Amino acid sequence: MVRLLQTGYPDAHCELDFTTPLELLVAVVLSAQTTDKGVNLATPALFRRYRTAEDYASADRTELEELIRSTGFYRNKANSLLGLGAALVERFDGEVPSKLEDLVTLPGVGRKTANVVLGDAFGVPGITVDTHLGRLVRRWGWTTEEDPVKVEHAVGAMIERKDWTLFNHRTIFHGRRVCHAKKPACGACFLAPQCPSYGIGEVDPDKAAKLVKGDEAPHLIELADRVRAGERLG
């Protein structure tokens, strides 16, 4: 399944826009309870205004809240960003740390956020158990655990460490495009032969194809057609 995901999503990546570890950290904090697309609409102006940890630490709350209002829960998120900036200045010389044990001490940063930053800003392999990854690995029968940390360890034990970050992105891509929470496109899924949960969603190929989202939809539907015809992928 890891190999097939690579075939399905060769260009999978973090869908939050960023250029520095600080920008990614801020973007992930803002992504709580909203979409990556929504965050990407808000961050250009935010990143132009606040370029360093010191900028966030000394930010005017009203101005900061207005810049991130569209991401929802903006007061709580502003608290996190103000505290994040102050903590980075006070304890890490204004730089985003590159160790998990340091990242999780920062305001608004949990293990999930830390793993995203480690994997995509510092190249340190990590598994980020968001709602998509957790849902999919349970549907695939890889684990029955619900606790994100236990899921992280269970999945990490099954695949090579070097593959963790890309596996994470490819699984999230699959969850957003094919294996939806409410109505997965089972009949247009190239993982169908390996999936013990096949049939919980739409199995008719034509109807399922209409459920596939994203620019990759034609490619994904083609792969599913090839698998249904008996072709071995990867």
PDB file of N, CA, C and O in Angstrom, residues 108-184:
ATOM      1  N   GLY A 108       0.653  26.504  21.842  1.00  0.00           N
ATOM      2  CA  GLY A 108      -0.103  26.136  20.652  1.00  0.00           C
ATOM      3  C   GLY A 108       0.515  25.042  19.821  1.00  0.00           C
ATOM      4  O   GLY A 108       0.004  24.721  18.739  1.00  0.00           O
ATOM      5  N   VAL A 109       1.610  24.449  20.293  1.00  0.00           N
ATOM      6  CA  VAL A 109       2.305  23.423  19.519  1.00  0.00           C
ATOM      7  C   VAL A 109       2.207  22.071  20.223  1.00  0.00           C
ATOM      8  O   VAL A 109       2.747  21.894  21.310  1.00  0.00           O
ATOM      9  N   GLY A 110       1.504  21.146  19.592  1.00  0.00           N
ATOM     10  CA  GLY A 110       1.429  19.784  20.097  1.00  0.00           C
ATOM     11  C   GLY A 110       2.298  18.870  19.259  1.00  0.00           C
ATOM     12  O   GLY A 110       3.027  19.323  18.362  1.00  0.00           O
ATOM     13  N   ARG A 111       2.199  17.611  19.504  1.00  0.00           N
ATOM     14  CA  ARG A 111       3.035  16.642  18.799  1.00  0.00           C
ATOM     15  C   ARG A 111       2.756  16.625  17.298  1.00  0.00           C
ATOM     16  O   ARG A 111       3.662  16.498  16.485  1.00  0.00           O
ATOM     17  N   LYS A 112       1.492  16.790  16.935  1.00  0.00           N
ATOM     18  CA  LYS A 112       1.124  16.790  15.522  1.00  0.00           C
ATOM     19  C   LYS A 112       1.779  17.963  14.800  1.00  0.00           C
ATOM     20  O   LYS A 112       2.405  17.797  13.749  1.00  0.00           O
ATOM     21  N   THR A 113       1.654  19.151  15.358  1.00  0.00           N
ATOM     22  CA  THR A 113       2.270  20.336  14.773  1.00  0.00           C
ATOM     23  C   THR A 113       3.782  20.184  14.695  1.00  0.00           C
ATOM     24  O   THR A 113       4.412  20.504  13.675  1.00  0.00           O
ATOM     25  N   ALA A 114       4.368  19.672  15.766  1.00  0.00           N
ATOM     26  CA  ALA A 114       5.816  19.499  15.812  1.00  0.00           C
ATOM     27  C   ALA A 114       6.300  18.573  14.705  1.00  0.00           C
ATOM     28  O   ALA A 114       7.319  18.838  14.054  1.00  0.00           O
ATOM     29  N   ASN A 115       5.587  17.489  14.463  1.00  0.00           N
ATOM     30  CA  ASN A 115       5.996  16.541  13.421  1.00  0.00           C
ATOM     31  C   ASN A 115       5.901  17.149  12.026  1.00  0.00           C
ATOM     32  O   ASN A 115       6.719  16.841  11.146  1.00  0.00           O
ATOM     33  N   VAL A 116       4.902  17.998  11.806  1.00  0.00           N
ATOM     34  CA  VAL A 116       4.809  18.678  10.513  1.00  0.00           C
ATOM     35  C   VAL A 116       6.035  19.562  10.300  1.00  0.00           C
ATOM     36  O   VAL A 116       6.661  19.539   9.241  1.00  0.00           O
ATOM     37  N   VAL A 117       6.377  20.340  11.314  1.00  0.00           N
ATOM     38  CA  VAL A 117       7.514  21.251  11.204  1.00  0.00           C
ATOM     39  C   VAL A 117       8.815  20.472  11.036  1.00  0.00           C
ATOM     40  O   VAL A 117       9.652  20.812  10.194  1.00  0.00           O
ATOM     41  N   LEU A 118       8.984  19.416  11.791  1.00  0.00           N
ATOM     42  CA  LEU A 118      10.200  18.617  11.680  1.00  0.00           C
ATOM     43  C   LEU A 118      10.339  18.017  10.282  1.00  0.00           C
ATOM     44  O   LEU A 118      11.406  18.068   9.672  1.00  0.00           O
ATOM     45  N   GLY A 119       9.253  17.445   9.789  1.00  0.00           N
ATOM     46  CA  GLY A 119       9.318  16.765   8.496  1.00  0.00           C
ATOM     47  C   GLY A 119       9.505  17.694   7.319  1.00  0.00           C
ATOM     48  O   GLY A 119      10.298  17.421   6.414  1.00  0.00           O
ATOM     49  N   ASP A 120       8.786  18.836   7.334  1.00  0.00           N
ATOM     50  CA  ASP A 120       8.765  19.683   6.142  1.00  0.00           C
ATOM     51  C   ASP A 120       9.702  20.874   6.216  1.00  0.00           C
ATOM     52  O   ASP A 120      10.088  21.411   5.172  1.00  0.00           O
ATOM     53  N   ALA A 121      10.076  21.304   7.406  1.00  0.00           N
ATOM     54  CA  ALA A 121      11.009  22.429   7.513  1.00  0.00           C
ATOM     55  C   ALA A 121      12.436  21.976   7.770  1.00  0.00           C
ATOM     56  O   ALA A 121      13.384  22.649   7.369  1.00  0.00           O
ATOM     57  N   PHE A 122      12.592  20.818   8.433  1.00  0.00           N
ATOM     58  CA  PHE A 122      13.930  20.375   8.820  1.00  0.00           C
ATOM     59  C   PHE A 122      14.339  19.027   8.235  1.00  0.00           C
ATOM     60  O   PHE A 122      15.456  18.567   8.448  1.00  0.00           O
ATOM     61  N   GLY A 123      13.434  18.379   7.506  1.00  0.00           N
ATOM     62  CA  GLY A 123      13.775  17.099   6.894  1.00  0.00           C
ATOM     63  C   GLY A 123      13.934  15.961   7.879  1.00  0.00           C
ATOM     64  O   GLY A 123      14.559  14.941   7.574  1.00  0.00           O
ATOM     65  N   VAL A 124      13.346  16.095   9.063  1.00  0.00           N
ATOM     66  CA  VAL A 124      13.395  15.042  10.074  1.00  0.00           C
ATOM     67  C   VAL A 124      12.137  14.186   9.911  1.00  0.00           C
ATOM     68  O   VAL A 124      11.020  14.701  10.056  1.00  0.00           O
ATOM     69  N   PRO A 125      12.259  12.898   9.596  1.00  0.00           N
ATOM     70  CA  PRO A 125      11.079  12.069   9.350  1.00  0.00           C
ATOM     71  C   PRO A 125      10.084  12.107  10.512  1.00  0.00           C
ATOM     72  O   PRO A 125      10.484  12.034  11.681  1.00  0.00           O
ATOM     73  N   GLY A 126       8.810  12.235  10.172  1.00  0.00           N
ATOM     74  CA  GLY A 126       7.778  12.252  11.199  1.00  0.00           C
ATOM     75  C   GLY A 126       6.444  11.817  10.635  1.00  0.00           C
ATOM     76  O   GLY A 126       6.209  11.907   9.423  1.00  0.00           O
ATOM     77  N   ILE A 127       5.579  11.320  11.493  1.00  0.00           N
ATOM     78  CA  ILE A 127       4.226  10.923  11.110  1.00  0.00           C
ATOM     79  C   ILE A 127       3.250  11.833  11.836  1.00  0.00           C
ATOM     80  O   ILE A 127       3.226  11.881  13.063  1.00  0.00           O
ATOM     81  N   THR A 128       2.476  12.561  11.070  1.00  0.00           N
ATOM     82  CA  THR A 128       1.518  13.512  11.631  1.00  0.00           C
ATOM     83  C   THR A 128       0.132  12.882  11.595  1.00  0.00           C
ATOM     84  O   THR A 128      -0.445  12.707  10.518  1.00  0.00           O
ATOM     85  N   VAL A 129      -0.393  12.550  12.731  1.00  0.00           N
ATOM     86  CA  VAL A 129      -1.689  11.870  12.778  1.00  0.00           C
ATOM     87  C   VAL A 129      -2.802  12.905  12.853  1.00  0.00           C
ATOM     88  O   VAL A 129      -3.269  13.287  13.927  1.00  0.00           O
ATOM     89  N   ASP A 130      -3.213  13.378  11.684  1.00  0.00           N
ATOM     90  CA  ASP A 130      -4.384  14.250  11.629  1.00  0.00           C
ATOM     91  C   ASP A 130      -5.624  13.385  11.407  1.00  0.00           C
ATOM     92  O   ASP A 130      -5.551  12.151  11.435  1.00  0.00           O
ATOM     93  N   THR A 131      -6.762  14.019  11.190  1.00  0.00           N
ATOM     94  CA  THR A 131      -8.010  13.243  11.061  1.00  0.00           C
ATOM     95  C   THR A 131      -7.969  12.314   9.855  1.00  0.00           C
ATOM     96  O   THR A 131      -8.520  11.211   9.900  1.00  0.00           O
ATOM     97  N   HIS A 132      -7.326  12.745   8.763  1.00  0.00           N
ATOM     98  CA  HIS A 132      -7.281  11.923   7.559  1.00  0.00           C
ATOM     99  C   HIS A 132      -6.426  10.673   7.780  1.00  0.00           C
ATOM    100  O   HIS A 132      -6.857   9.553   7.500  1.00  0.00           O
ATOM    101  N   LEU A 133      -5.211  10.860   8.276  1.00  0.00           N
ATOM    102  CA  LEU A 133      -4.324   9.712   8.461  1.00  0.00           C
ATOM    103  C   LEU A 133      -4.906   8.722   9.467  1.00  0.00           C
ATOM    104  O   LEU A 133      -4.897   7.508   9.236  1.00  0.00           O
ATOM    105  N   GLY A 134      -5.424   9.224  10.574  1.00  0.00           N
ATOM    106  CA  GLY A 134      -6.020   8.336  11.562  1.00  0.00           C
ATOM    107  C   GLY A 134      -7.171   7.530  10.994  1.00  0.00           C
ATOM    108  O   GLY A 134      -7.281   6.319  11.211  1.00  0.00           O
ATOM    109  N   ARG A 135      -8.040   8.211  10.239  1.00  0.00           N
ATOM    110  CA  ARG A 135      -9.190   7.531   9.632  1.00  0.00           C
ATOM    111  C   ARG A 135      -8.742   6.448   8.668  1.00  0.00           C
ATOM    112  O   ARG A 135      -9.251   5.323   8.693  1.00  0.00           O
ATOM    113  N   LEU A 136      -7.777   6.757   7.816  1.00  0.00           N
ATOM    114  CA  LEU A 136      -7.371   5.811   6.784  1.00  0.00           C
ATOM    115  C   LEU A 136      -6.657   4.589   7.350  1.00  0.00           C
ATOM    116  O   LEU A 136      -6.959   3.461   6.945  1.00  0.00           O
ATOM    117  N   VAL A 137      -5.726   4.782   8.271  1.00  0.00           N
ATOM    118  CA  VAL A 137      -4.998   3.607   8.766  1.00  0.00           C
ATOM    119  C   VAL A 137      -5.922   2.688   9.564  1.00  0.00           C
ATOM    120  O   VAL A 137      -5.703   1.462   9.599  1.00  0.00           O
ATOM    121  N   ARG A 138      -6.953   3.244  10.161  1.00  0.00           N
ATOM    122  CA  ARG A 138      -7.933   2.367  10.834  1.00  0.00           C
ATOM    123  C   ARG A 138      -8.789   1.648   9.796  1.00  0.00           C
ATOM    124  O   ARG A 138      -9.081   0.452   9.955  1.00  0.00           O
ATOM    125  N   ARG A 139      -9.183   2.327   8.737  1.00  0.00           N
ATOM    126  CA  ARG A 139      -9.948   1.669   7.677  1.00  0.00           C
ATOM    127  C   ARG A 139      -9.129   0.574   7.009  1.00  0.00           C
ATOM    128  O   ARG A 139      -9.667  -0.447   6.577  1.00  0.00           O
ATOM    129  N   TRP A 140      -7.836   0.792   6.902  1.00  0.00           N
ATOM    130  CA  TRP A 140      -6.966  -0.197   6.283  1.00  0.00           C
ATOM    131  C   TRP A 140      -6.653  -1.356   7.216  1.00  0.00           C
ATOM    132  O   TRP A 140      -6.023  -2.335   6.798  1.00  0.00           O
ATOM    133  N   GLY A 141      -7.076  -1.250   8.475  1.00  0.00           N
ATOM    134  CA  GLY A 141      -6.817  -2.316   9.431  1.00  0.00           C
ATOM    135  C   GLY A 141      -5.403  -2.320   9.976  1.00  0.00           C
ATOM    136  O   GLY A 141      -4.960  -3.324  10.542  1.00  0.00           O
ATOM    137  N   TRP A 142      -4.690  -1.205   9.822  1.00  0.00           N
ATOM    138  CA  TRP A 142      -3.317  -1.144  10.318  1.00  0.00           C
ATOM    139  C   TRP A 142      -3.281  -1.035  11.834  1.00  0.00           C
ATOM    140  O   TRP A 142      -2.324  -1.448  12.480  1.00  0.00           O
ATOM    141  N   THR A 143      -4.317  -0.437  12.408  1.00  0.00           N
ATOM    142  CA  THR A 143      -4.396  -0.287  13.861  1.00  0.00           C
ATOM    143  C   THR A 143      -5.847  -0.036  14.240  1.00  0.00           C
ATOM    144  O   THR A 143      -6.650   0.405  13.402  1.00  0.00           O
ATOM    145  N   THR A 144      -6.159  -0.321  15.485  1.00  0.00           N
ATOM    146  CA  THR A 144      -7.487   0.008  16.003  1.00  0.00           C
ATOM    147  C   THR A 144      -7.394   1.154  17.006  1.00  0.00           C
ATOM    148  O   THR A 144      -8.403   1.563  17.580  1.00  0.00           O
ATOM    149  N   GLU A 145      -6.194   1.650  17.211  1.00  0.00           N
ATOM    150  CA  GLU A 145      -5.976   2.724  18.182  1.00  0.00           C
ATOM    151  C   GLU A 145      -6.661   4.013  17.741  1.00  0.00           C
ATOM    152  O   GLU A 145      -6.715   4.335  16.552  1.00  0.00           O
ATOM    153  N   GLU A 146      -7.156   4.762  18.715  1.00  0.00           N
ATOM    154  CA  GLU A 146      -7.753   6.067  18.461  1.00  0.00           C
ATOM    155  C   GLU A 146      -6.828   7.193  18.904  1.00  0.00           C
ATOM    156  O   GLU A 146      -6.849   8.282  18.330  1.00  0.00           O
ATOM    157  N   ASP A 147      -6.017   6.933  19.922  1.00  0.00           N
ATOM    158  CA  ASP A 147      -5.104   7.943  20.436  1.00  0.00           C
ATOM    159  C   ASP A 147      -4.038   8.263  19.386  1.00  0.00           C
ATOM    160  O   ASP A 147      -3.345   7.355  18.902  1.00  0.00           O
ATOM    161  N   PRO A 148      -3.882   9.546  19.008  1.00  0.00           N
ATOM    162  CA  PRO A 148      -2.943   9.902  17.940  1.00  0.00           C
ATOM    163  C   PRO A 148      -1.504   9.448  18.184  1.00  0.00           C
ATOM    164  O   PRO A 148      -0.820   9.015  17.240  1.00  0.00           O
ATOM    165  N   VAL A 149      -1.045   9.530  19.409  1.00  0.00           N
ATOM    166  CA  VAL A 149       0.337   9.119  19.698  1.00  0.00           C
ATOM    167  C   VAL A 149       0.495   7.612  19.503  1.00  0.00           C
ATOM    168  O   VAL A 149       1.495   7.144  18.936  1.00  0.00           O
ATOM    169  N   LYS A 150      -0.498   6.845  19.926  1.00  0.00           N
ATOM    170  CA  LYS A 150      -0.441   5.393  19.745  1.00  0.00           C
ATOM    171  C   LYS A 150      -0.530   5.038  18.258  1.00  0.00           C
ATOM    172  O   LYS A 150       0.130   4.106  17.793  1.00  0.00           O
ATOM    173  N   VAL A 151      -1.341   5.781  17.514  1.00  0.00           N
ATOM    174  CA  VAL A 151      -1.429   5.560  16.068  1.00  0.00           C
ATOM    175  C   VAL A 151      -0.083   5.871  15.423  1.00  0.00           C
ATOM    176  O   VAL A 151       0.411   5.109  14.573  1.00  0.00           O
ATOM    177  N   GLU A 152       0.523   6.969  15.826  1.00  0.00           N
ATOM    178  CA  GLU A 152       1.833   7.363  15.292  1.00  0.00           C
ATOM    179  C   GLU A 152       2.861   6.256  15.484  1.00  0.00           C
ATOM    180  O   GLU A 152       3.593   5.894  14.554  1.00  0.00           O
ATOM    181  N   HIS A 153       2.910   5.705  16.694  1.00  0.00           N
ATOM    182  CA  HIS A 153       3.894   4.661  16.972  1.00  0.00           C
ATOM    183  C   HIS A 153       3.569   3.368  16.217  1.00  0.00           C
ATOM    184  O   HIS A 153       4.477   2.677  15.735  1.00  0.00           O
ATOM    185  N   ALA A 154       2.286   3.032  16.126  1.00  0.00           N
ATOM    186  CA  ALA A 154       1.887   1.808  15.430  1.00  0.00           C
ATOM    187  C   ALA A 154       2.251   1.872  13.950  1.00  0.00           C
ATOM    188  O   ALA A 154       2.806   0.925  13.386  1.00  0.00           O
ATOM    189  N   VAL A 155       1.951   2.996  13.319  1.00  0.00           N
ATOM    190  CA  VAL A 155       2.256   3.150  11.899  1.00  0.00           C
ATOM    191  C   VAL A 155       3.760   3.244  11.684  1.00  0.00           C
ATOM    192  O   VAL A 155       4.311   2.644  10.749  1.00  0.00           O
ATOM    193  N   GLY A 156       4.443   3.958  12.560  1.00  0.00           N
ATOM    194  CA  GLY A 156       5.882   4.102  12.438  1.00  0.00           C
ATOM    195  C   GLY A 156       6.623   2.785  12.501  1.00  0.00           C
ATOM    196  O   GLY A 156       7.684   2.616  11.891  1.00  0.00           O
ATOM    197  N   ALA A 157       6.052   1.833  13.234  1.00  0.00           N
ATOM    198  CA  ALA A 157       6.687   0.525  13.362  1.00  0.00           C
ATOM    199  C   ALA A 157       6.514  -0.329  12.109  1.00  0.00           C
ATOM    200  O   ALA A 157       7.215  -1.322  11.929  1.00  0.00           O
ATOM    201  N   MET A 158       5.584   0.061  11.235  1.00  0.00           N
ATOM    202  CA  MET A 158       5.265  -0.747  10.058  1.00  0.00           C
ATOM    203  C   MET A 158       6.032  -0.352   8.814  1.00  0.00           C
ATOM    204  O   MET A 158       6.174  -1.161   7.899  1.00  0.00           O
ATOM    205  N   ILE A 159       6.480   0.885   8.752  1.00  0.00           N
ATOM    206  CA  ILE A 159       7.144   1.354   7.539  1.00  0.00           C
ATOM    207  C   ILE A 159       8.508   1.955   7.886  1.00  0.00           C
ATOM    208  O   ILE A 159       8.754   2.328   9.032  1.00  0.00           O
ATOM    209  N   GLU A 160       9.372   2.038   6.888  1.00  0.00           N
ATOM    210  CA  GLU A 160      10.716   2.540   7.127  1.00  0.00           C
ATOM    211  C   GLU A 160      10.687   4.017   7.525  1.00  0.00           C
ATOM    212  O   GLU A 160       9.906   4.805   6.982  1.00  0.00           O
ATOM    213  N   ARG A 161      11.554   4.371   8.451  1.00  0.00           N
ATOM    214  CA  ARG A 161      11.578   5.732   8.978  1.00  0.00           C
ATOM    215  C   ARG A 161      11.771   6.761   7.875  1.00  0.00           C
ATOM    216  O   ARG A 161      11.161   7.841   7.903  1.00  0.00           O
ATOM    217  N   LYS A 162      12.603   6.456   6.900  1.00  0.00           N
ATOM    218  CA  LYS A 162      12.879   7.407   5.827  1.00  0.00           C
ATOM    219  C   LYS A 162      11.631   7.739   5.014  1.00  0.00           C
ATOM    220  O   LYS A 162      11.583   8.761   4.306  1.00  0.00           O
ATOM    221  N   ASP A 163      10.618   6.862   5.084  1.00  0.00           N
ATOM    222  CA  ASP A 163       9.392   7.053   4.306  1.00  0.00           C
ATOM    223  C   ASP A 163       8.288   7.764   5.089  1.00  0.00           C
ATOM    224  O   ASP A 163       7.221   8.038   4.524  1.00  0.00           O
ATOM    225  N   TRP A 164       8.523   8.049   6.364  1.00  0.00           N
ATOM    226  CA  TRP A 164       7.452   8.550   7.216  1.00  0.00           C
ATOM    227  C   TRP A 164       6.803   9.830   6.683  1.00  0.00           C
ATOM    228  O   TRP A 164       5.576   9.905   6.584  1.00  0.00           O
ATOM    229  N   THR A 165       7.606  10.834   6.380  1.00  0.00           N
ATOM    230  CA  THR A 165       7.037  12.133   6.010  1.00  0.00           C
ATOM    231  C   THR A 165       6.253  12.054   4.711  1.00  0.00           C
ATOM    232  O   THR A 165       5.129  12.569   4.627  1.00  0.00           O
ATOM    233  N   LEU A 166       6.814  11.413   3.685  1.00  0.00           N
ATOM    234  CA  LEU A 166       6.093  11.309   2.421  1.00  0.00           C
ATOM    235  C   LEU A 166       4.876  10.406   2.535  1.00  0.00           C
ATOM    236  O   LEU A 166       3.834  10.665   1.916  1.00  0.00           O
ATOM    237  N   PHE A 167       4.985   9.328   3.320  1.00  0.00           N
ATOM    238  CA  PHE A 167       3.809   8.497   3.549  1.00  0.00           C
ATOM    239  C   PHE A 167       2.700   9.338   4.170  1.00  0.00           C
ATOM    240  O   PHE A 167       1.521   9.220   3.801  1.00  0.00           O
ATOM    241  N   ASN A 168       3.089  10.181   5.096  1.00  0.00           N
ATOM    242  CA  ASN A 168       2.137  11.052   5.763  1.00  0.00           C
ATOM    243  C   ASN A 168       1.404  11.932   4.741  1.00  0.00           C
ATOM    244  O   ASN A 168       0.175  12.005   4.724  1.00  0.00           O
ATOM    245  N   HIS A 169       2.160  12.606   3.872  1.00  0.00           N
ATOM    246  CA  HIS A 169       1.546  13.489   2.882  1.00  0.00           C
ATOM    247  C   HIS A 169       0.676  12.715   1.905  1.00  0.00           C
ATOM    248  O   HIS A 169      -0.426  13.160   1.552  1.00  0.00           O
ATOM    249  N   ARG A 170       1.147  11.551   1.464  1.00  0.00           N
ATOM    250  CA  ARG A 170       0.378  10.779   0.488  1.00  0.00           C
ATOM    251  C   ARG A 170      -0.922  10.261   1.087  1.00  0.00           C
ATOM    252  O   ARG A 170      -1.956  10.232   0.414  1.00  0.00           O
ATOM    253  N   THR A 171      -0.876   9.871   2.340  1.00  0.00           N
ATOM    254  CA  THR A 171      -2.093   9.395   2.998  1.00  0.00           C
ATOM    255  C   THR A 171      -3.087  10.528   3.177  1.00  0.00           C
ATOM    256  O   THR A 171      -4.300  10.360   2.962  1.00  0.00           O
ATOM    257  N   ILE A 172      -2.599  11.690   3.562  1.00  0.00           N
ATOM    258  CA  ILE A 172      -3.480  12.850   3.710  1.00  0.00           C
ATOM    259  C   ILE A 172      -4.078  13.241   2.359  1.00  0.00           C
ATOM    260  O   ILE A 172      -5.275  13.544   2.258  1.00  0.00           O
ATOM    261  N   PHE A 173      -3.273  13.219   1.298  1.00  0.00           N
ATOM    262  CA  PHE A 173      -3.796  13.477  -0.040  1.00  0.00           C
ATOM    263  C   PHE A 173      -4.929  12.500  -0.360  1.00  0.00           C
ATOM    264  O   PHE A 173      -5.975  12.895  -0.875  1.00  0.00           O
ATOM    265  N   HIS A 174      -4.708  11.219  -0.064  1.00  0.00           N
ATOM    266  CA  HIS A 174      -5.715  10.202  -0.380  1.00  0.00           C
ATOM    267  C   HIS A 174      -6.993  10.429   0.431  1.00  0.00           C
ATOM    268  O   HIS A 174      -8.103  10.254  -0.087  1.00  0.00           O
ATOM    269  N   GLY A 175      -6.825  10.838   1.679  1.00  0.00           N
ATOM    270  CA  GLY A 175      -7.992  11.103   2.519  1.00  0.00           C
ATOM    271  C   GLY A 175      -8.798  12.291   2.042  1.00  0.00           C
ATOM    272  O   GLY A 175     -10.027  12.321   2.183  1.00  0.00           O
ATOM    273  N   ARG A 176      -8.118  13.277   1.479  1.00  0.00           N
ATOM    274  CA  ARG A 176      -8.811  14.472   1.005  1.00  0.00           C
ATOM    275  C   ARG A 176      -9.423  14.284  -0.379  1.00  0.00           C
ATOM    276  O   ARG A 176     -10.400  14.948  -0.728  1.00  0.00           O
ATOM    277  N   ARG A 177      -8.860  13.380  -1.170  1.00  0.00           N
ATOM    278  CA  ARG A 177      -9.283  13.251  -2.555  1.00  0.00           C
ATOM    279  C   ARG A 177     -10.184  12.045  -2.828  1.00  0.00           C
ATOM    280  O   ARG A 177     -11.077  12.117  -3.660  1.00  0.00           O
ATOM    281  N   VAL A 178      -9.948  10.949  -2.125  1.00  0.00           N
ATOM    282  CA  VAL A 178     -10.676   9.706  -2.434  1.00  0.00           C
ATOM    283  C   VAL A 178     -11.394   9.124  -1.217  1.00  0.00           C
ATOM    284  O   VAL A 178     -12.601   8.868  -1.259  1.00  0.00           O
ATOM    285  N   CYS A 179     -10.662   8.904  -0.155  1.00  0.00           N
ATOM    286  CA  CYS A 179     -11.214   8.188   1.003  1.00  0.00           C
ATOM    287  C   CYS A 179     -11.836   9.160   1.999  1.00  0.00           C
ATOM    288  O   CYS A 179     -11.360   9.336   3.128  1.00  0.00           O
ATOM    289  N   HIS A 180     -12.924   9.792   1.580  1.00  0.00           N
ATOM    290  CA  HIS A 180     -13.574  10.818   2.378  1.00  0.00           C
ATOM    291  C   HIS A 180     -14.203  10.234   3.647  1.00  0.00           C
ATOM    292  O   HIS A 180     -14.515   9.040   3.709  1.00  0.00           O
ATOM    293  N   ALA A 181     -14.413  11.093   4.621  1.00  0.00           N
ATOM    294  CA  ALA A 181     -14.948  10.642   5.903  1.00  0.00           C
ATOM    295  C   ALA A 181     -16.371  10.088   5.761  1.00  0.00           C
ATOM    296  O   ALA A 181     -16.677   9.012   6.264  1.00  0.00           O
ATOM    297  N   LYS A 182     -17.230  10.824   5.060  1.00  0.00           N
ATOM    298  CA  LYS A 182     -18.643  10.434   5.014  1.00  0.00           C
ATOM    299  C   LYS A 182     -18.979   9.516   3.845  1.00  0.00           C
ATOM    300  O   LYS A 182     -19.799   8.614   3.981  1.00  0.00           O
ATOM    301  N   LYS A 183     -18.373   9.735   2.695  1.00  0.00           N
ATOM    302  CA  LYS A 183     -18.704   8.917   1.537  1.00  0.00           C
ATOM    303  C   LYS A 183     -17.452   8.667   0.700  1.00  0.00           C
ATOM    304  O   LYS A 183     -17.226   9.344  -0.305  1.00  0.00           O
ATOM    305  N   PRO A 184     -16.653   7.692   1.105  1.00  0.00           N
ATOM    306  CA  PRO A 184     -15.443   7.396   0.334  1.00  0.00           C
ATOM    307  C   PRO A 184     -15.776   6.867  -1.063  1.00  0.00           C
ATOM    308  O   PRO A 184     -16.802   6.222  -1.273  1.00  0.00           O
TER     309      PRO A 184
END
